[in-house]
Amino acid sequence: MLVGVAERTRTESRMIETTLSTEYVRGTNVAGDMASADWRFLLPSLHVRRVLCVGVPSSTSLSVLSTLGEHVHIVDGEESALQAVRAACEAADLDHVEIHSVQDIRTLPFEDAHFEIIRIANEELTRQCLNDRCVQDELERVLADGGVLNYELLTRRAHRTNRRVVAHLQKVGLSALRTCWLTPLSGEMRTAVPINDEPMSYFFFKNVMFGQSVKKRAMSAAGRALSRIGVMGSVAPRRAVFLQKGAAPSTADAPPEFIVTLADRAGVDLHRMRCGLSARGKYNSNKVIYYLFENRDTVPGAVVKMTRAPEFN
């Protein structure tokens, strides 16, 4: 107990010293672009060479994508949307973002194995990809070995279709990296929990998403009940799917590779952990939090907090 108190005191002292020595910049703690596209914190790496976005992302997601990859490519067939994103890129001086007018995503203008990350940007294009095997094969063709394909599912019908899609993609070389249920039901992702981890779901509803309003407390109580009987992962409508080309980790609920690597360097072993993510708040200064559970524990054995933007690190 005394050791724990002493360590906490030293940590608080270091935090105070850092805060006092940091230059205050007026207007930094406001709602910002980095408080979006938080699906990126479930990727194996936060820095890659080439990113492909199938469909035009939101303006805030565009800003995040521009920091994720050294070269970012956007393909879409809607000319008005492309004109808007071109103007946004010019205004923000994003000269490493390339815009392509592509009417048929079954024939993309890129070399084989060109991208480390492929993100499908919206529900309509996700539905098209899920229902067209030629599109799936084309995305596999341009995805690099070890690269990740990411998309979201918003309906139970899409869940059923996705099972067939994943089975096909596994035949052509993609493995299931992770699948999570998400909150809220639409808009920016704020919570991600592995779909088959009911103990973690229960913990999140009790301790992370309990809410202050009557409505949110009622939803949390319903979530706890569904988790207790083991069906939360099945009934949650919104999911994020991550498929990796080549051999994926043996456990689909493992922490992202970059988190495990950083911990290894510090002498901390996270390889056996299960991982859930909380990314609450709309400000760049709001932290993303990884809750890490060991084996089948029902409470986390470790918590990792990260800033979204480096100026708040």
Tab-separated table of C-alpha atoms in Angstrom:
chain	number	residue	atom	x	y	z
A	1	MET	CA	0.000	0.000	0.000
A	2	LEU	CA	2.783	2.439	0.971
A	3	VAL	CA	4.653	1.637	-2.234
A	4	GLY	CA	1.525	2.351	-4.275
A	5	VAL	CA	0.960	5.696	-2.529
A	6	ALA	CA	4.582	6.704	-3.033
A	7	GLU	CA	4.485	5.825	-6.727
A	8	ARG	CA	1.231	7.723	-7.218
A	9	THR	CA	2.719	10.758	-5.475
A	10	ARG	CA	5.777	10.693	-7.750
A	11	THR	CA	3.532	10.362	-10.834
A	12	GLU	CA	1.350	13.294	-9.756
A	13	SER	CA	4.462	15.361	-9.080
A	14	ARG	CA	5.800	14.667	-12.578
A	15	MET	CA	2.415	15.572	-14.086
A	16	ILE	CA	2.369	18.883	-12.218
A	17	GLU	CA	5.937	19.679	-13.314
A	18	THR	CA	5.067	18.911	-16.922
A	19	THR	CA	1.923	21.028	-16.801
A	20	LEU	CA	3.698	24.009	-15.272
A	21	SER	CA	6.539	23.845	-17.796
A	22	THR	CA	4.218	23.579	-20.809
A	23	GLU	CA	3.515	26.759	-22.745
A	24	TYR	CA	-0.184	27.631	-22.771
A	25	VAL	CA	-1.512	28.223	-26.282
A	26	ARG	CA	-4.830	30.053	-26.358
A	27	GLY	CA	-7.626	28.280	-28.233
A	28	THR	CA	-6.088	24.798	-28.423
A	29	ASN	CA	-8.644	23.028	-26.237
A	30	VAL	CA	-11.590	23.317	-28.631
A	31	ALA	CA	-13.604	20.834	-30.650
A	32	GLY	CA	-11.285	19.700	-33.432
A	33	ASP	CA	-10.748	17.494	-36.423
A	34	MET	CA	-8.690	14.902	-34.540
A	35	ALA	CA	-11.703	13.953	-32.378
A	36	SER	CA	-13.066	11.877	-35.252
A	37	ALA	CA	-12.258	8.729	-37.239
A	38	ASP	CA	-11.306	7.026	-33.975
A	39	TRP	CA	-11.527	3.637	-35.712
A	40	ARG	CA	-7.881	4.347	-36.495
A	41	PHE	CA	-6.945	3.507	-32.895
A	42	LEU	CA	-7.910	-0.134	-33.594
A	43	LEU	CA	-5.453	-0.440	-36.490
A	44	PRO	CA	-2.140	-2.305	-36.085
A	45	SER	CA	-0.254	0.942	-36.751
A	46	LEU	CA	-1.079	4.660	-36.678
A	47	HIS	CA	1.444	5.528	-39.374
A	48	VAL	CA	1.488	3.935	-42.838
A	49	ARG	CA	2.648	4.925	-46.297
A	50	ARG	CA	-0.502	4.661	-48.383
A	51	VAL	CA	-4.185	4.895	-47.462
A	52	LEU	CA	-7.134	4.370	-49.801
A	53	CYS	CA	-10.553	5.787	-48.917
A	54	VAL	CA	-13.358	4.325	-51.014
A	55	GLY	CA	-15.887	7.144	-51.004
A	56	VAL	CA	-15.508	10.737	-49.868
A	57	PRO	CA	-14.947	10.982	-46.101
A	58	SER	CA	-16.324	13.738	-43.901
A	59	SER	CA	-14.223	16.885	-43.632
A	60	THR	CA	-13.075	15.941	-40.123
A	61	SER	CA	-12.209	12.380	-41.167
A	62	LEU	CA	-10.269	13.773	-44.118
A	63	SER	CA	-8.077	15.734	-41.741
A	64	VAL	CA	-7.371	12.589	-39.716
A	65	LEU	CA	-6.669	10.468	-42.800
A	66	SER	CA	-4.159	13.061	-43.943
A	67	THR	CA	-2.142	12.419	-40.752
A	68	LEU	CA	-2.513	8.629	-40.930
A	69	GLY	CA	-0.810	8.073	-44.293
A	70	GLU	CA	2.057	9.675	-46.188
A	71	HIS	CA	-0.025	9.316	-49.355
A	72	VAL	CA	-3.822	9.338	-49.182
A	73	HIS	CA	-6.017	8.466	-52.167
A	74	ILE	CA	-9.774	9.017	-52.367
A	75	VAL	CA	-11.921	7.357	-55.043
A	76	ASP	CA	-15.559	8.143	-55.772
A	77	GLY	CA	-17.908	8.451	-58.738
A	78	GLU	CA	-19.920	11.439	-57.463
A	79	GLU	CA	-18.387	14.506	-59.099
A	80	SER	CA	-20.008	17.072	-56.793
A	81	ALA	CA	-18.592	15.279	-53.738
A	82	LEU	CA	-15.169	15.115	-55.372
A	83	GLN	CA	-15.216	18.840	-56.112
A	84	ALA	CA	-16.016	19.559	-52.473
A	85	VAL	CA	-13.178	17.389	-51.176
A	86	ARG	CA	-10.749	18.943	-53.683
A	87	ALA	CA	-11.654	22.378	-52.354
A	88	ALA	CA	-11.207	21.163	-48.768
A	89	CYS	CA	-7.763	19.761	-49.586
A	90	GLU	CA	-6.685	23.001	-51.232
A	91	ALA	CA	-7.945	25.078	-48.307
A	92	ALA	CA	-6.058	22.886	-45.811
A	93	ASP	CA	-2.980	22.578	-48.053
A	94	LEU	CA	-3.196	18.762	-48.088
A	95	ASP	CA	-0.952	18.226	-51.091
A	96	HIS	CA	-0.394	14.541	-50.298
A	97	VAL	CA	-4.106	13.719	-50.738
A	98	GLU	CA	-5.000	12.617	-54.277
A	99	ILE	CA	-8.569	12.581	-55.594
A	100	HIS	CA	-9.670	10.114	-58.293
A	101	SER	CA	-12.924	10.060	-60.204
A	102	VAL	CA	-13.752	6.348	-60.466
A	103	GLN	CA	-17.123	5.226	-61.792
A	104	ASP	CA	-16.516	1.502	-61.291
A	105	ILE	CA	-14.596	0.381	-58.205
A	106	ARG	CA	-14.275	-3.074	-59.736
A	107	THR	CA	-11.385	-1.605	-61.775
A	108	LEU	CA	-9.257	0.664	-59.598
A	109	PRO	CA	-6.366	2.627	-61.196
A	110	PHE	CA	-3.688	1.316	-58.817
A	111	GLU	CA	-0.940	-1.292	-58.817
A	112	ASP	CA	-1.234	-4.588	-56.978
A	113	ALA	CA	-0.561	-4.513	-53.212
A	114	HIS	CA	-0.438	-0.710	-53.176
A	115	PHE	CA	-2.185	0.237	-49.893
A	116	GLU	CA	-1.624	-0.598	-46.226
A	117	ILE	CA	-5.071	0.687	-45.211
A	118	ILE	CA	-8.342	0.633	-47.156
A	119	ARG	CA	-11.326	2.355	-45.541
A	120	ILE	CA	-14.841	2.195	-47.028
A	121	ALA	CA	-16.299	5.570	-46.135
A	122	ASN	CA	-20.074	5.207	-46.139
A	123	GLU	CA	-22.991	2.808	-45.856
A	124	GLU	CA	-23.960	2.902	-49.540
A	125	LEU	CA	-20.493	1.931	-50.756
A	126	THR	CA	-20.174	-0.689	-48.019
A	127	ARG	CA	-23.408	-2.260	-49.235
A	128	GLN	CA	-22.095	-2.224	-52.815
A	129	CYS	CA	-18.856	-3.868	-51.743
A	130	LEU	CA	-20.642	-6.506	-49.703
A	131	ASN	CA	-22.881	-7.459	-52.616
A	132	ASP	CA	-20.303	-7.519	-55.418
A	133	ARG	CA	-17.629	-10.197	-55.333
A	134	CYS	CA	-15.695	-8.454	-58.116
A	135	VAL	CA	-15.348	-5.398	-55.891
A	136	GLN	CA	-14.125	-7.555	-53.032
A	137	ASP	CA	-11.510	-9.180	-55.263
A	138	GLU	CA	-10.365	-5.766	-56.510
A	139	LEU	CA	-9.920	-4.432	-52.981
A	140	GLU	CA	-7.926	-7.554	-52.106
A	141	ARG	CA	-5.755	-6.979	-55.185
A	142	VAL	CA	-4.692	-3.448	-54.216
A	143	LEU	CA	-4.260	-4.264	-50.503
A	144	ALA	CA	-0.650	-4.865	-49.462
A	145	ASP	CA	0.442	-7.910	-47.492
A	146	GLY	CA	-0.286	-7.171	-43.842
A	147	GLY	CA	-2.627	-4.361	-44.869
A	148	VAL	CA	-6.059	-3.813	-43.318
A	149	LEU	CA	-9.500	-3.420	-44.913
A	150	ASN	CA	-11.976	-1.607	-42.653
A	151	TYR	CA	-15.701	-0.946	-42.975
A	152	GLU	CA	-18.799	-0.611	-40.804
A	153	LEU	CA	-22.074	-2.527	-40.675
A	154	LEU	CA	-25.219	-0.736	-39.524
A	155	THR	CA	-27.990	-3.332	-39.860
A	156	ARG	CA	-28.637	-6.963	-38.930
A	157	ARG	CA	-29.118	-7.736	-42.618
A	158	ALA	CA	-25.621	-6.418	-43.328
A	159	HIS	CA	-24.302	-8.727	-40.565
A	160	ARG	CA	-25.689	-11.769	-42.375
A	161	THR	CA	-24.277	-10.635	-45.724
A	162	ASN	CA	-20.920	-9.928	-44.127
A	163	ARG	CA	-20.511	-13.538	-42.998
A	164	ARG	CA	-20.533	-14.631	-46.643
A	165	VAL	CA	-18.160	-11.829	-47.611
A	166	VAL	CA	-15.640	-12.721	-44.899
A	167	ALA	CA	-15.787	-16.392	-45.912
A	168	HIS	CA	-14.985	-15.419	-49.505
A	169	LEU	CA	-12.197	-13.007	-48.558
A	170	GLN	CA	-10.602	-15.634	-46.340
A	171	LYS	CA	-10.322	-17.852	-49.413
A	172	VAL	CA	-8.413	-15.139	-51.283
A	173	GLY	CA	-6.036	-14.313	-48.418
A	174	LEU	CA	-7.704	-11.983	-45.892
A	175	SER	CA	-8.076	-13.000	-42.257
A	176	ALA	CA	-10.432	-11.585	-39.618
A	177	LEU	CA	-8.352	-9.167	-37.546
A	178	ARG	CA	-11.133	-7.897	-35.254
A	179	THR	CA	-14.874	-7.204	-35.213
A	180	CYS	CA	-16.354	-4.875	-32.606
A	181	TRP	CA	-19.790	-3.553	-31.773
A	182	LEU	CA	-19.835	0.228	-31.632
A	183	THR	CA	-21.666	3.061	-29.959
A	184	PRO	CA	-23.432	5.316	-30.748
A	185	LEU	CA	-25.686	3.895	-33.474
A	186	SER	CA	-24.525	6.548	-35.964
A	187	GLY	CA	-22.021	9.370	-36.245
A	188	GLU	CA	-18.540	9.317	-34.793
A	189	MET	CA	-17.550	6.091	-33.068
A	190	ARG	CA	-17.127	6.485	-29.311
A	191	THR	CA	-16.938	2.913	-27.964
A	192	ALA	CA	-15.685	-0.362	-29.456
A	193	VAL	CA	-15.961	-3.754	-27.736
A	194	PRO	CA	-15.237	-7.232	-29.235
A	195	ILE	CA	-18.571	-8.700	-30.296
A	196	ASN	CA	-18.153	-12.015	-28.450
A	197	ASP	CA	-16.780	-10.633	-25.182
A	198	GLU	CA	-19.870	-10.389	-22.981
A	199	PRO	CA	-17.946	-9.869	-19.678
A	200	MET	CA	-16.222	-6.866	-21.235
A	201	SER	CA	-19.552	-5.583	-22.545
A	202	TYR	CA	-21.001	-5.771	-19.045
A	203	PHE	CA	-18.026	-3.870	-17.598
A	204	PHE	CA	-18.341	-1.143	-20.231
A	205	PHE	CA	-22.053	-0.619	-19.601
A	206	LYS	CA	-21.495	-0.510	-15.852
A	207	ASN	CA	-18.346	1.624	-15.691
A	208	VAL	CA	-17.695	3.374	-19.010
A	209	MET	CA	-21.040	4.106	-20.687
A	210	PHE	CA	-23.300	4.494	-17.667
A	211	GLY	CA	-24.317	8.061	-18.638
A	212	GLN	CA	-25.887	10.880	-16.614
A	213	SER	CA	-29.291	11.289	-18.262
A	214	VAL	CA	-32.289	9.056	-17.551
A	215	LYS	CA	-32.217	7.810	-21.150
A	216	LYS	CA	-28.531	6.878	-21.036
A	217	ARG	CA	-28.858	5.178	-17.672
A	218	ALA	CA	-31.769	3.121	-19.019
A	219	MET	CA	-29.725	2.146	-22.084
A	220	SER	CA	-26.807	1.148	-19.870
A	221	ALA	CA	-29.090	-0.998	-17.715
A	222	ALA	CA	-30.444	-2.699	-20.846
A	223	GLY	CA	-26.916	-3.262	-22.093
A	224	ARG	CA	-25.878	-4.845	-18.801
A	225	ALA	CA	-28.880	-7.159	-18.941
A	226	LEU	CA	-28.129	-8.221	-22.529
A	227	SER	CA	-24.467	-8.769	-21.671
A	228	ARG	CA	-25.361	-10.809	-18.601
A	229	ILE	CA	-27.386	-13.262	-20.714
A	230	GLY	CA	-24.705	-13.347	-23.418
A	231	VAL	CA	-26.427	-11.723	-26.409
A	232	MET	CA	-25.136	-8.139	-26.519
A	233	GLY	CA	-22.686	-8.847	-29.335
A	234	SER	CA	-25.446	-10.452	-31.378
A	235	VAL	CA	-28.059	-7.715	-31.039
A	236	ALA	CA	-25.839	-4.613	-31.317
A	237	PRO	CA	-26.591	-3.243	-34.807
A	238	ARG	CA	-23.448	-1.207	-35.467
A	239	ARG	CA	-20.195	-3.058	-36.026
A	240	ALA	CA	-16.688	-2.291	-37.227
A	241	VAL	CA	-14.931	-4.980	-39.258
A	242	PHE	CA	-11.151	-5.140	-39.692
A	243	LEU	CA	-9.712	-7.714	-42.108
A	244	GLN	CA	-5.993	-8.178	-42.577
A	245	LYS	CA	-4.248	-9.554	-45.638
A	246	GLY	CA	-2.082	-12.497	-44.649
A	247	ALA	CA	-1.839	-14.015	-41.192
A	248	ALA	CA	-3.809	-12.086	-38.563
A	249	PRO	CA	-3.199	-12.423	-34.801
A	250	SER	CA	-4.504	-15.621	-33.235
A	251	THR	CA	-6.934	-13.696	-31.011
A	252	ALA	CA	-9.312	-11.179	-32.591
A	253	ASP	CA	-9.710	-9.229	-29.339
A	254	ALA	CA	-5.990	-8.536	-28.792
A	255	PRO	CA	-4.747	-4.947	-28.321
A	256	PRO	CA	-3.513	-3.196	-31.483
A	257	GLU	CA	-0.014	-4.186	-32.485
A	258	PHE	CA	1.487	-0.734	-31.870
A	259	ILE	CA	0.223	-0.739	-28.265
A	260	VAL	CA	1.706	-4.194	-27.615
A	261	THR	CA	5.042	-3.115	-29.148
A	262	LEU	CA	5.241	0.041	-27.029
A	263	ALA	CA	4.488	-1.991	-23.903
A	264	ASP	CA	7.149	-4.554	-24.818
A	265	ARG	CA	9.731	-1.771	-24.954
A	266	ALA	CA	8.738	-0.772	-21.418
A	267	GLY	CA	8.944	-4.369	-20.183
A	268	VAL	CA	5.157	-4.841	-19.952
A	269	ASP	CA	3.577	-7.926	-21.515
A	270	LEU	CA	0.157	-7.266	-23.077
A	271	HIS	CA	0.114	-10.218	-25.482
A	272	ARG	CA	-2.552	-12.182	-23.596
A	273	MET	CA	-4.833	-9.197	-23.048
A	274	ARG	CA	-8.306	-8.563	-24.479
A	275	CYS	CA	-8.962	-4.998	-25.564
A	276	GLY	CA	-11.899	-2.584	-25.598
A	277	LEU	CA	-11.724	1.079	-26.620
A	278	SER	CA	-13.426	4.205	-25.295
A	279	ALA	CA	-13.055	7.392	-27.363
A	280	ARG	CA	-15.530	9.731	-25.715
A	281	GLY	CA	-15.647	13.474	-26.219
A	282	LYS	CA	-15.457	15.803	-29.197
A	283	TYR	CA	-12.328	17.703	-28.209
A	284	ASN	CA	-8.821	16.937	-29.420
A	285	SER	CA	-7.650	17.032	-25.809
A	286	ASN	CA	-10.058	14.207	-24.854
A	287	LYS	CA	-8.191	10.932	-24.394
A	288	VAL	CA	-8.806	7.600	-26.039
A	289	ILE	CA	-8.698	4.833	-23.443
A	290	TYR	CA	-7.867	1.161	-23.915
A	291	TYR	CA	-9.267	-1.180	-21.268
A	292	LEU	CA	-7.176	-4.369	-21.220
A	293	PHE	CA	-8.454	-7.595	-19.655
A	294	GLU	CA	-6.308	-10.666	-18.995
A	295	ASN	CA	-7.567	-14.165	-19.854
A	296	ARG	CA	-11.275	-14.232	-18.893
A	297	ASP	CA	-11.070	-11.552	-16.189
A	298	THR	CA	-14.172	-9.408	-15.792
A	299	VAL	CA	-12.310	-6.257	-14.754
A	300	PRO	CA	-9.353	-4.694	-16.582
A	301	GLY	CA	-5.848	-5.474	-15.467
A	302	ALA	CA	-4.417	-2.465	-17.292
A	303	VAL	CA	-5.623	0.828	-18.734
A	304	VAL	CA	-3.817	2.774	-21.467
A	305	LYS	CA	-4.704	6.431	-22.092
A	306	MET	CA	-3.577	8.263	-25.218
A	307	THR	CA	-4.082	11.740	-26.612
A	308	ARG	CA	-5.641	12.082	-30.037
A	309	ALA	CA	-3.354	14.934	-31.040
A	310	PRO	CA	0.386	15.202	-30.283
A	311	GLU	CA	0.177	18.750	-28.897
A	312	PHE	CA	-1.720	17.339	-25.898
A	313	ASN	CA	0.765	14.548	-25.231
